[in-house]
Amino acid sequence: MKRRHTRWMPVVAVAAAAALALAGCAPGSGGNQADKGSTGKVQTDVSSLGKVTLTVWDQETTPGISDSLDELNKEFHQKYSNVKIDRVVRSGSDLRTTLKLALSSKNPPDVIQANQGYADMAAYVKAGLLTDLGPYEDAYGWAKRFPSSQLALDSVSKDGSSIGGGNLYGVSITGEMVGVFYNKSVLDKLGLSVPKSMDEFEAQLPKIKNAGMLPISFGDQDKSPAIHLLSIPLIPALGQQKAADLVFHRSGSFTSQPATQAAQTLADWASKGYVTPGFNGINSNSAATTFGQGGSAYFLGGVWNQNAIQEAGAGETGAGFTVLPQKNGDPLVAMGGIGMGWAIPSGSKQKDAAAAYIDFISSSKGMDVLQKNSQLPAVPSGNVTPKEGTLTADVVKTWSDLTKANGLVPYIDWSTPTFYDTIVQYVQSLMGGQEDVSTFTSALQKDYAGFSGGK
């Protein structure tokens, strides 16, 4: 599972290449043009639609992305005064638990965010709950605006059986990666340098703890941060190819040595006091705020946390961001991709206005607003260059380096329709001391093997 961020044209090219490689790993991949569906006539003249109220559901509770959407919603209404936007914001877990019921109702929202993967977007497509956006893609020229590789990641086969190709069911406006935020002043005070590998990072944790400082701020009340935390030791240990093979059911298992070691790492971090005490009762924003205020050396999470960290006191120069290979000099690798797809429920009565809204927030104007608010646009306009030495510049460079290395790995909860729930439940139990490593890895593998036919 995911969340949000910053860039320009050279980065767009390499990001496209990296995403294409990931799309090629997906079952049924082949680009979003395959199995396109009907290209019926659509209305792009929103002013002629009469008075419209668009109900938009999103999970963007963090500052920055939420501020961006508020600003874009206001500007959309200024452009089309006949359209009122009713924005409904829910936490990620609340959105997941209420969305399918809402999509099946007689009055569903008009625009939603759908998490890519089998559990959400593919399941909604299989149930006939999402609109094929092919006709709108043609009408608005999204294939020219976005690399085909990015559109492929929001594409699903018509029967919902495979991801990474087929019909287009969403449009993503942000890029994403999960990595390591570091507090510059805390590291300087402790005489520590920015780690260049997981090995170096792990070696620092006891030193930080022994100096009386919290090594890692972590809050898992939101549940999805459990997935992001697990990826930090797991993905570098596997490497890009093996991690992608695992997610897309080509080879590998969650009882392998790297997966077992990653689980042991999380258990050790919790038992040795390297993470925030009582983390299961603390939300991720609060943990990011604590880190931004200098309360810990590190915060492990996605770039969508950048704004909260800055506003907490770190500003643009007090914190940095990086992704870590297993050993110094190894290829960069990290979990990430594109943000959740903005989709139109099949039952929406305002599909044309909804498509115009998605077109507006994904335009170059939308990308500029996102970047202005310290977010990472999926396709940056190139109008803004971050100042050297800032957190934004770190995010930009890391995104560029990661995509050049073809190091992006799909979110591991894409692995099965139920994998999100399995991971978040068992990470909390593992780190809380209620389950051991063997039980943890066996639970993940049982879910994984059940979906892949026992492989």
Short mmCIF file of C-alpha atoms in Angstrom, two decimals:
data_model
loop_
_atom_site.label_atom_id
_atom_site.label_comp_id
_atom_site.label_asym_id
_atom_site.label_seq_id
_atom_site.Cartn_x
_atom_site.Cartn_y
_atom_site.Cartn_z
CA MET A 1 0.00 0.00 0.00
CA LYS A 2 1.06 3.45 -0.61
CA ARG A 3 0.97 7.15 -0.37
CA ARG A 4 3.07 10.38 -1.91
CA HIS A 5 6.01 14.05 -3.79
CA THR A 6 8.67 16.09 -6.68
CA ARG A 7 10.76 16.11 -10.32
CA TRP A 8 11.43 17.00 -14.17
CA MET A 9 11.96 15.73 -17.66
CA PRO A 10 15.19 13.70 -17.36
CA VAL A 11 13.64 11.96 -14.36
CA VAL A 12 10.39 11.35 -16.21
CA ALA A 13 12.25 9.43 -18.90
CA VAL A 14 14.04 7.12 -16.50
CA ALA A 15 10.92 6.75 -14.35
CA ALA A 16 9.06 5.62 -17.44
CA ALA A 17 11.71 3.05 -18.19
CA ALA A 18 11.66 1.76 -14.63
CA ALA A 19 7.89 1.56 -14.49
CA LEU A 20 7.87 -0.22 -17.86
CA ALA A 21 10.18 -2.85 -16.43
CA LEU A 22 7.79 -3.33 -13.51
CA ALA A 23 4.78 -3.47 -15.81
CA GLY A 24 6.54 -6.17 -17.80
CA CYS A 25 6.74 -8.24 -14.63
CA ALA A 26 2.99 -8.19 -14.13
CA PRO A 27 0.73 -11.05 -15.19
CA GLY A 28 -1.08 -10.12 -18.37
CA SER A 29 1.08 -7.07 -18.91
CA GLY A 30 1.24 -5.52 -22.32
CA GLY A 31 0.30 -1.89 -21.93
CA ASN A 32 -2.99 -0.18 -21.29
CA GLN A 33 -4.04 -0.21 -24.93
CA ALA A 34 -4.77 -3.92 -24.98
CA ASP A 35 -8.42 -4.97 -24.47
CA LYS A 36 -9.32 -1.29 -24.64
CA GLY A 37 -13.09 -1.44 -24.58
CA SER A 38 -15.63 0.88 -26.16
CA THR A 39 -14.67 4.43 -27.07
CA GLY A 40 -18.14 5.92 -26.81
CA LYS A 41 -18.76 9.65 -27.19
CA VAL A 42 -17.98 11.65 -24.08
CA GLN A 43 -18.69 15.25 -23.13
CA THR A 44 -15.62 17.35 -22.31
CA ASP A 45 -17.48 20.70 -22.25
CA VAL A 46 -18.09 20.70 -18.50
CA SER A 47 -19.80 24.11 -18.55
CA SER A 48 -22.64 22.61 -20.59
CA LEU A 49 -23.43 19.90 -18.05
CA GLY A 50 -25.61 22.11 -15.85
CA LYS A 51 -25.29 22.24 -12.07
CA VAL A 52 -23.24 19.31 -10.84
CA THR A 53 -22.12 18.14 -7.41
CA LEU A 54 -19.10 15.85 -7.57
CA THR A 55 -18.58 13.65 -4.53
CA VAL A 56 -14.89 12.85 -4.27
CA TRP A 57 -13.50 10.32 -1.79
CA ASP A 58 -9.79 10.33 -1.01
CA GLN A 59 -7.44 9.15 1.73
CA GLU A 60 -5.05 12.11 1.63
CA THR A 61 -5.01 13.07 5.30
CA THR A 62 -1.38 14.22 5.35
CA PRO A 63 -0.52 17.91 4.84
CA GLY A 64 0.91 18.81 1.45
CA ILE A 65 -1.12 16.39 -0.64
CA SER A 66 -4.30 17.39 1.18
CA ASP A 67 -3.44 21.08 0.78
CA SER A 68 -2.75 20.47 -2.92
CA LEU A 69 -6.16 18.89 -3.44
CA ASP A 70 -7.93 21.71 -1.59
CA GLU A 71 -6.18 24.24 -3.81
CA LEU A 72 -6.92 22.33 -7.01
CA ASN A 73 -10.56 21.80 -6.00
CA LYS A 74 -10.94 25.53 -5.50
CA GLU A 75 -9.39 26.28 -8.88
CA PHE A 76 -11.53 23.65 -10.61
CA HIS A 77 -14.65 25.31 -9.21
CA GLN A 78 -13.36 28.71 -10.35
CA LYS A 79 -12.94 27.29 -13.86
CA TYR A 80 -16.31 25.51 -13.82
CA SER A 81 -18.61 27.46 -11.52
CA ASN A 82 -21.43 25.01 -12.25
CA VAL A 83 -19.54 22.21 -10.50
CA LYS A 84 -19.43 21.92 -6.73
CA ILE A 85 -16.95 19.48 -5.22
CA ASP A 86 -17.89 17.62 -2.06
CA ARG A 87 -14.58 16.24 -0.82
CA VAL A 88 -14.78 13.37 1.68
CA VAL A 89 -11.45 12.54 3.35
CA ARG A 90 -10.99 9.20 5.09
CA SER A 91 -7.96 7.46 6.58
CA GLY A 92 -6.44 4.74 4.42
CA SER A 93 -7.88 1.93 6.52
CA ASP A 94 -11.33 3.56 6.68
CA LEU A 95 -11.36 4.06 2.92
CA ARG A 96 -10.52 0.41 2.31
CA THR A 97 -13.19 -0.89 4.66
CA THR A 98 -16.01 1.34 3.40
CA LEU A 99 -15.25 1.71 -0.29
CA LYS A 100 -16.54 -1.56 -1.71
CA LEU A 101 -19.89 -1.14 0.03
CA ALA A 102 -20.09 2.45 -1.20
CA LEU A 103 -19.24 1.42 -4.77
CA SER A 104 -22.04 -1.15 -4.68
CA SER A 105 -24.63 1.34 -3.43
CA LYS A 106 -27.21 3.17 -5.52
CA ASN A 107 -25.43 6.48 -4.94
CA PRO A 108 -21.68 5.86 -5.02
CA PRO A 109 -19.09 8.65 -4.98
CA ASP A 110 -18.23 10.13 -8.37
CA VAL A 111 -14.44 9.99 -7.97
CA ILE A 112 -12.44 7.72 -5.70
CA GLN A 113 -8.86 6.67 -5.05
CA ALA A 114 -8.35 2.97 -5.77
CA ASN A 115 -5.24 1.20 -4.56
CA GLN A 116 -3.64 -0.77 -7.38
CA GLY A 117 -3.26 -4.52 -7.04
CA TYR A 118 -5.46 -7.57 -6.71
CA ALA A 119 -7.04 -6.68 -3.38
CA ASP A 120 -8.59 -3.40 -4.48
CA MET A 121 -8.55 -2.15 -8.07
CA ALA A 122 -8.59 -5.62 -9.68
CA ALA A 123 -11.33 -6.78 -7.29
CA TYR A 124 -13.45 -3.72 -8.09
CA VAL A 125 -12.98 -4.30 -11.82
CA LYS A 126 -13.94 -7.96 -11.48
CA ALA A 127 -17.11 -6.91 -9.67
CA GLY A 128 -17.94 -4.37 -12.38
CA LEU A 129 -17.63 -1.43 -9.97
CA LEU A 130 -15.19 0.79 -11.91
CA THR A 131 -15.51 2.65 -15.20
CA ASP A 132 -13.20 1.81 -18.10
CA LEU A 133 -11.46 5.15 -18.68
CA GLY A 134 -10.39 4.33 -22.24
CA PRO A 135 -12.80 6.79 -23.88
CA TYR A 136 -11.65 9.59 -21.56
CA GLU A 137 -8.02 8.68 -22.15
CA ASP A 138 -8.66 9.27 -25.85
CA ALA A 139 -10.67 12.45 -25.32
CA TYR A 140 -8.16 14.11 -22.99
CA GLY A 141 -4.96 12.74 -24.50
CA TRP A 142 -3.73 11.06 -21.31
CA ALA A 143 -1.60 8.68 -23.37
CA LYS A 144 0.42 11.71 -24.51
CA ARG A 145 0.63 13.22 -21.03
CA PHE A 146 1.66 10.07 -19.18
CA PRO A 147 4.21 7.40 -20.12
CA SER A 148 2.42 4.24 -21.24
CA SER A 149 4.28 2.40 -18.49
CA GLN A 150 2.60 4.52 -15.81
CA LEU A 151 -0.84 4.05 -17.34
CA ALA A 152 -0.19 0.31 -17.45
CA LEU A 153 0.19 0.23 -13.67
CA ASP A 154 -3.36 1.62 -13.38
CA SER A 155 -4.64 -0.94 -15.88
CA VAL A 156 -6.39 -4.24 -15.24
CA SER A 157 -7.65 -7.02 -17.49
CA LYS A 158 -11.36 -6.75 -18.12
CA ASP A 159 -12.12 -9.77 -15.93
CA GLY A 160 -9.91 -8.51 -13.11
CA SER A 161 -7.64 -11.55 -13.28
CA SER A 162 -4.35 -9.71 -13.95
CA ILE A 163 -2.77 -6.35 -13.26
CA GLY A 164 -0.29 -4.21 -15.18
CA GLY A 165 -2.15 -4.28 -18.50
CA GLY A 166 -5.62 -4.27 -20.05
CA ASN A 167 -8.14 -1.44 -19.68
CA LEU A 168 -7.33 1.82 -17.92
CA TYR A 169 -9.25 2.21 -14.65
CA GLY A 170 -7.29 4.93 -12.87
CA VAL A 171 -4.97 7.90 -13.32
CA SER A 172 -2.23 8.53 -10.75
CA ILE A 173 -0.91 12.00 -10.00
CA THR A 174 1.99 11.25 -7.66
CA GLY A 175 5.15 9.21 -7.60
CA GLU A 176 6.09 7.23 -4.52
CA MET A 177 9.00 5.53 -2.81
CA VAL A 178 9.66 4.24 0.67
CA GLY A 179 12.97 5.00 2.31
CA VAL A 180 14.89 6.52 5.20
CA PHE A 181 14.47 10.07 6.52
CA TYR A 182 17.38 11.18 8.71
CA ASN A 183 17.63 14.10 11.13
CA LYS A 184 20.82 15.99 10.30
CA SER A 185 21.26 17.67 13.68
CA VAL A 186 20.75 14.44 15.62
CA LEU A 187 23.30 12.57 13.53
CA ASP A 188 25.77 15.46 13.83
CA LYS A 189 25.31 15.58 17.59
CA LEU A 190 26.03 11.85 17.85
CA GLY A 191 28.97 12.02 15.45
CA LEU A 192 27.29 9.74 12.92
CA SER A 193 27.34 10.06 9.15
CA VAL A 194 24.43 9.33 6.84
CA PRO A 195 24.44 5.55 6.28
CA LYS A 196 25.05 4.27 2.77
CA SER A 197 23.72 0.75 3.29
CA MET A 198 21.43 -1.29 5.50
CA ASP A 199 24.51 -2.77 7.14
CA GLU A 200 25.71 0.70 8.18
CA PHE A 201 22.20 1.71 9.26
CA GLU A 202 21.80 -1.36 11.48
CA ALA A 203 25.21 -0.78 13.06
CA GLN A 204 24.15 2.72 14.14
CA LEU A 205 20.96 1.73 15.97
CA PRO A 206 22.54 0.47 19.23
CA LYS A 207 24.88 3.46 19.27
CA ILE A 208 21.94 5.85 19.04
CA LYS A 209 19.99 3.95 21.73
CA ASN A 210 23.01 3.87 24.07
CA ALA A 211 23.39 7.63 23.66
CA GLY A 212 19.90 8.07 25.10
CA MET A 213 18.22 8.96 21.79
CA LEU A 214 15.33 7.13 20.08
CA PRO A 215 16.71 5.56 16.88
CA ILE A 216 13.48 5.26 14.85
CA SER A 217 10.17 7.11 15.13
CA PHE A 218 7.40 4.71 14.16
CA GLY A 219 3.63 4.77 14.46
CA ASP A 220 1.44 1.92 13.20
CA GLN A 221 -2.04 2.93 14.30
CA ASP A 222 -2.81 3.48 10.59
CA LYS A 223 -1.70 -0.13 9.89
CA SER A 224 -0.29 0.53 6.41
CA PRO A 225 3.05 1.80 7.86
CA ALA A 226 3.69 -1.83 8.84
CA ILE A 227 4.08 -2.67 5.15
CA HIS A 228 6.46 0.24 4.59
CA LEU A 229 8.57 -0.71 7.61
CA LEU A 230 8.83 -4.35 6.52
CA SER A 231 10.05 -3.25 3.09
CA ILE A 232 13.08 -1.45 4.54
CA PRO A 233 14.98 -4.65 5.48
CA LEU A 234 13.18 -7.01 3.05
CA ILE A 235 13.57 -5.32 -0.34
CA PRO A 236 17.36 -4.70 -0.21
CA ALA A 237 17.89 -8.27 0.99
CA LEU A 238 15.96 -9.64 -1.99
CA GLY A 239 17.12 -7.20 -4.65
CA GLN A 240 14.90 -5.70 -7.36
CA GLN A 241 14.47 -8.79 -9.55
CA LYS A 242 13.72 -11.28 -6.80
CA ALA A 243 11.38 -8.83 -5.06
CA ALA A 244 9.44 -8.23 -8.28
CA ASP A 245 9.37 -11.98 -8.99
CA LEU A 246 7.90 -12.53 -5.54
CA VAL A 247 5.15 -9.92 -5.86
CA PHE A 248 4.14 -11.17 -9.32
CA HIS A 249 4.25 -14.87 -8.38
CA ARG A 250 7.10 -15.90 -10.67
CA SER A 251 9.33 -17.30 -7.94
CA GLY A 252 10.22 -16.95 -4.29
CA SER A 253 8.43 -17.32 -0.98
CA PHE A 254 7.82 -15.45 2.26
CA THR A 255 9.51 -18.23 4.21
CA SER A 256 12.82 -17.73 2.35
CA GLN A 257 15.96 -16.76 4.25
CA PRO A 258 15.75 -13.05 3.27
CA ALA A 259 12.10 -12.84 4.31
CA THR A 260 12.77 -14.65 7.57
CA GLN A 261 15.69 -12.36 8.34
CA ALA A 262 13.60 -9.26 7.57
CA ALA A 263 10.94 -10.47 10.00
CA GLN A 264 13.61 -11.10 12.64
CA THR A 265 14.92 -7.57 12.07
CA LEU A 266 11.51 -6.04 12.83
CA ALA A 267 11.14 -8.19 15.93
CA ASP A 268 14.60 -7.13 17.10
CA TRP A 269 13.95 -3.44 16.48
CA ALA A 270 10.89 -3.65 18.70
CA SER A 271 12.38 -5.81 21.47
CA LYS A 272 15.59 -3.77 21.68
CA GLY A 273 13.74 -0.46 21.95
CA TYR A 274 14.88 0.92 18.61
CA VAL A 275 11.36 2.07 17.67
CA THR A 276 8.83 4.30 19.42
CA PRO A 277 7.33 2.64 22.53
CA GLY A 278 3.61 1.93 22.11
CA PHE A 279 3.89 2.28 18.33
CA ASN A 280 0.67 0.35 17.64
CA GLY A 281 -1.27 3.16 19.32
CA ILE A 282 0.51 6.05 17.56
CA ASN A 283 -0.39 7.25 14.09
CA SER A 284 2.21 7.74 11.41
CA ASN A 285 1.76 11.52 11.23
CA SER A 286 2.53 11.82 14.94
CA ALA A 287 5.65 9.70 14.52
CA ALA A 288 6.77 11.86 11.59
CA THR A 289 6.15 14.98 13.68
CA THR A 290 8.25 13.62 16.55
CA PHE A 291 11.07 12.94 14.14
CA GLY A 292 10.77 16.39 12.56
CA GLN A 293 11.03 17.95 16.01
CA GLY A 294 14.33 16.16 16.65
CA GLY A 295 12.89 13.37 18.79
CA SER A 296 14.64 10.59 16.87
CA ALA A 297 17.47 10.01 14.43
CA TYR A 298 15.37 8.30 11.75
CA PHE A 299 11.88 7.96 10.38
CA LEU A 300 11.24 5.10 7.94
CA GLY A 301 8.40 5.70 5.54
CA GLY A 302 7.23 7.08 2.25
CA VAL A 303 7.92 10.45 0.70
CA TRP A 304 4.30 11.41 1.39
CA ASN A 305 5.50 12.09 4.96
CA GLN A 306 7.81 14.89 3.80
CA ASN A 307 5.43 17.76 4.45
CA ALA A 308 4.58 16.64 7.99
CA ILE A 309 8.29 16.36 8.79
CA GLN A 310 9.01 19.83 7.46
CA GLU A 311 6.10 21.45 9.25
CA ALA A 312 7.13 19.80 12.53
CA GLY A 313 10.28 21.88 12.62
CA ALA A 314 12.80 20.20 10.33
CA GLY A 315 11.98 22.62 7.54
CA GLU A 316 13.71 22.13 4.22
CA THR A 317 17.23 21.77 5.61
CA GLY A 318 16.91 19.89 8.91
CA ALA A 319 16.23 16.47 7.44
CA GLY A 320 17.37 14.38 4.51
CA PHE A 321 16.09 11.36 2.60
CA THR A 322 17.75 8.31 1.08
CA VAL A 323 17.16 4.69 0.13
CA LEU A 324 19.63 2.06 1.26
CA PRO A 325 21.03 -0.97 -0.57
CA GLN A 326 21.96 -4.00 1.49
CA LYS A 327 25.69 -3.27 1.22
CA ASN A 328 27.51 -0.11 0.19
CA GLY A 329 27.85 -0.12 -3.59
CA ASP A 330 24.97 -2.53 -4.27
CA PRO A 331 22.31 -1.35 -6.76
CA LEU A 332 19.68 0.91 -5.24
CA VAL A 333 16.35 -0.76 -4.60
CA ALA A 334 13.20 0.37 -2.78
CA MET A 335 9.48 -0.23 -2.69
CA GLY A 336 7.48 2.37 -4.59
CA GLY A 337 5.71 3.27 -7.79
CA ILE A 338 2.87 5.65 -8.51
CA GLY A 339 0.18 6.96 -6.22
CA MET A 340 -3.25 5.46 -5.88
CA GLY A 341 -5.29 5.73 -9.07
CA TRP A 342 -8.09 8.27 -9.31
CA ALA A 343 -11.03 6.29 -10.64
CA ILE A 344 -14.70 6.69 -11.51
CA PRO A 345 -17.24 4.25 -10.01
CA SER A 346 -19.48 2.53 -12.55
CA GLY A 347 -22.53 3.84 -10.73
CA SER A 348 -21.52 7.50 -10.87
CA LYS A 349 -24.17 9.71 -12.46
CA GLN A 350 -21.61 12.40 -13.30
CA LYS A 351 -18.94 10.48 -15.23
CA ASP A 352 -18.13 13.25 -17.70
CA ALA A 353 -17.62 15.82 -14.96
CA ALA A 354 -15.67 13.26 -12.94
CA ALA A 355 -13.32 12.62 -15.87
CA ALA A 356 -12.81 16.35 -16.34
CA TYR A 357 -11.89 16.61 -12.67
CA ILE A 358 -9.32 13.81 -12.98
CA ASP A 359 -7.94 15.51 -16.08
CA PHE A 360 -7.62 18.79 -14.17
CA ILE A 361 -5.80 17.45 -11.11
CA SER A 362 -3.44 15.44 -13.34
CA SER A 363 -2.61 18.36 -15.63
CA SER A 364 0.70 20.22 -15.66
CA LYS A 365 -0.99 22.79 -13.42
CA GLY A 366 -1.83 20.02 -10.97
CA MET A 367 1.75 18.77 -11.05
CA ASP A 368 3.06 22.27 -10.25
CA VAL A 369 0.70 22.59 -7.27
CA LEU A 370 1.81 19.21 -5.96
CA GLN A 371 5.47 20.09 -6.25
CA LYS A 372 4.92 23.47 -4.63
CA ASN A 373 3.51 21.58 -1.64
CA SER A 374 6.53 19.25 -1.40
CA GLN A 375 4.87 16.36 -3.23
CA LEU A 376 6.36 14.17 -5.97
CA PRO A 377 4.37 14.51 -9.21
CA ALA A 378 4.05 11.41 -11.36
CA VAL A 379 4.97 13.52 -14.39
CA PRO A 380 6.55 16.77 -13.21
CA SER A 381 6.25 19.81 -15.43
CA GLY A 382 9.89 20.82 -15.10
CA ASN A 383 8.91 24.34 -14.01
CA VAL A 384 10.42 24.06 -10.53
CA THR A 385 13.98 23.24 -9.44
CA PRO A 386 14.50 22.49 -5.74
CA LYS A 387 17.24 24.31 -3.88
CA GLU A 388 20.38 22.26 -3.30
CA GLY A 389 20.81 20.96 0.24
CA THR A 390 17.09 20.75 0.94
CA LEU A 391 14.92 17.77 1.77
CA THR A 392 13.06 18.29 -1.49
CA ALA A 393 16.33 18.13 -3.42
CA ASP A 394 17.16 14.87 -1.63
CA VAL A 395 13.83 13.38 -2.61
CA VAL A 396 14.31 14.50 -6.21
CA LYS A 397 17.82 13.07 -6.46
CA THR A 398 16.86 9.82 -4.76
CA TRP A 399 13.91 9.37 -7.11
CA SER A 400 16.20 10.01 -10.07
CA ASP A 401 18.93 7.66 -8.83
CA LEU A 402 16.44 4.94 -7.95
CA THR A 403 14.67 5.03 -11.28
CA LYS A 404 17.94 5.17 -13.20
CA ALA A 405 18.96 2.02 -11.36
CA ASN A 406 15.61 0.43 -12.29
CA GLY A 407 15.26 -0.21 -8.58
CA LEU A 408 11.55 0.35 -7.97
CA VAL A 409 9.71 -2.68 -6.59
CA PRO A 410 5.89 -2.90 -6.50
CA TYR A 411 4.18 -2.68 -3.13
CA ILE A 412 4.36 -6.12 -1.54
CA ASP A 413 0.69 -6.06 -0.51
CA TRP A 414 -0.17 -6.31 -4.21
CA SER A 415 0.80 -9.97 -3.96
CA THR A 416 -2.71 -11.27 -3.19
CA PRO A 417 -6.19 -9.82 -2.65
CA THR A 418 -5.90 -10.37 1.11
CA PHE A 419 -2.20 -9.71 1.63
CA TYR A 420 -2.65 -6.19 2.99
CA ASP A 421 -4.76 -7.45 5.87
CA THR A 422 -2.42 -10.36 6.54
CA ILE A 423 0.72 -8.24 6.65
CA VAL A 424 -0.64 -5.44 8.83
CA GLN A 425 -2.13 -7.90 11.32
CA TYR A 426 0.97 -10.02 11.68
CA VAL A 427 3.52 -7.19 11.71
CA GLN A 428 1.71 -5.70 14.69
CA SER A 429 1.64 -9.09 16.41
CA LEU A 430 5.28 -9.81 15.58
CA MET A 431 6.56 -6.47 16.81
CA GLY A 432 4.25 -6.57 19.79
CA GLY A 433 5.73 -9.91 20.85
CA GLN A 434 2.51 -11.90 20.42
CA GLU A 435 3.84 -13.98 17.48
CA ASP A 436 7.26 -15.36 16.68
CA VAL A 437 9.11 -15.10 13.36
CA SER A 438 8.13 -18.60 12.21
CA THR A 439 4.44 -17.90 12.78
CA PHE A 440 4.77 -14.57 10.97
CA THR A 441 6.44 -15.94 7.84
CA SER A 442 4.15 -18.99 7.75
CA ALA A 443 1.06 -16.76 7.86
CA LEU A 444 2.33 -14.64 4.97
CA GLN A 445 3.27 -17.69 2.94
CA LYS A 446 -0.11 -19.37 3.56
CA ASP A 447 -1.90 -16.33 2.14
CA TYR A 448 0.57 -16.04 -0.73
CA ALA A 449 0.50 -19.72 -1.70
CA GLY A 450 -3.29 -19.84 -1.47
CA PHE A 451 -3.57 -17.21 -4.20
CA SER A 452 -0.86 -18.69 -6.43
CA GLY A 453 -2.28 -22.21 -6.36
CA GLY A 454 0.18 -23.58 -3.84
CA LYS A 455 3.31 -22.38 -5.64
#
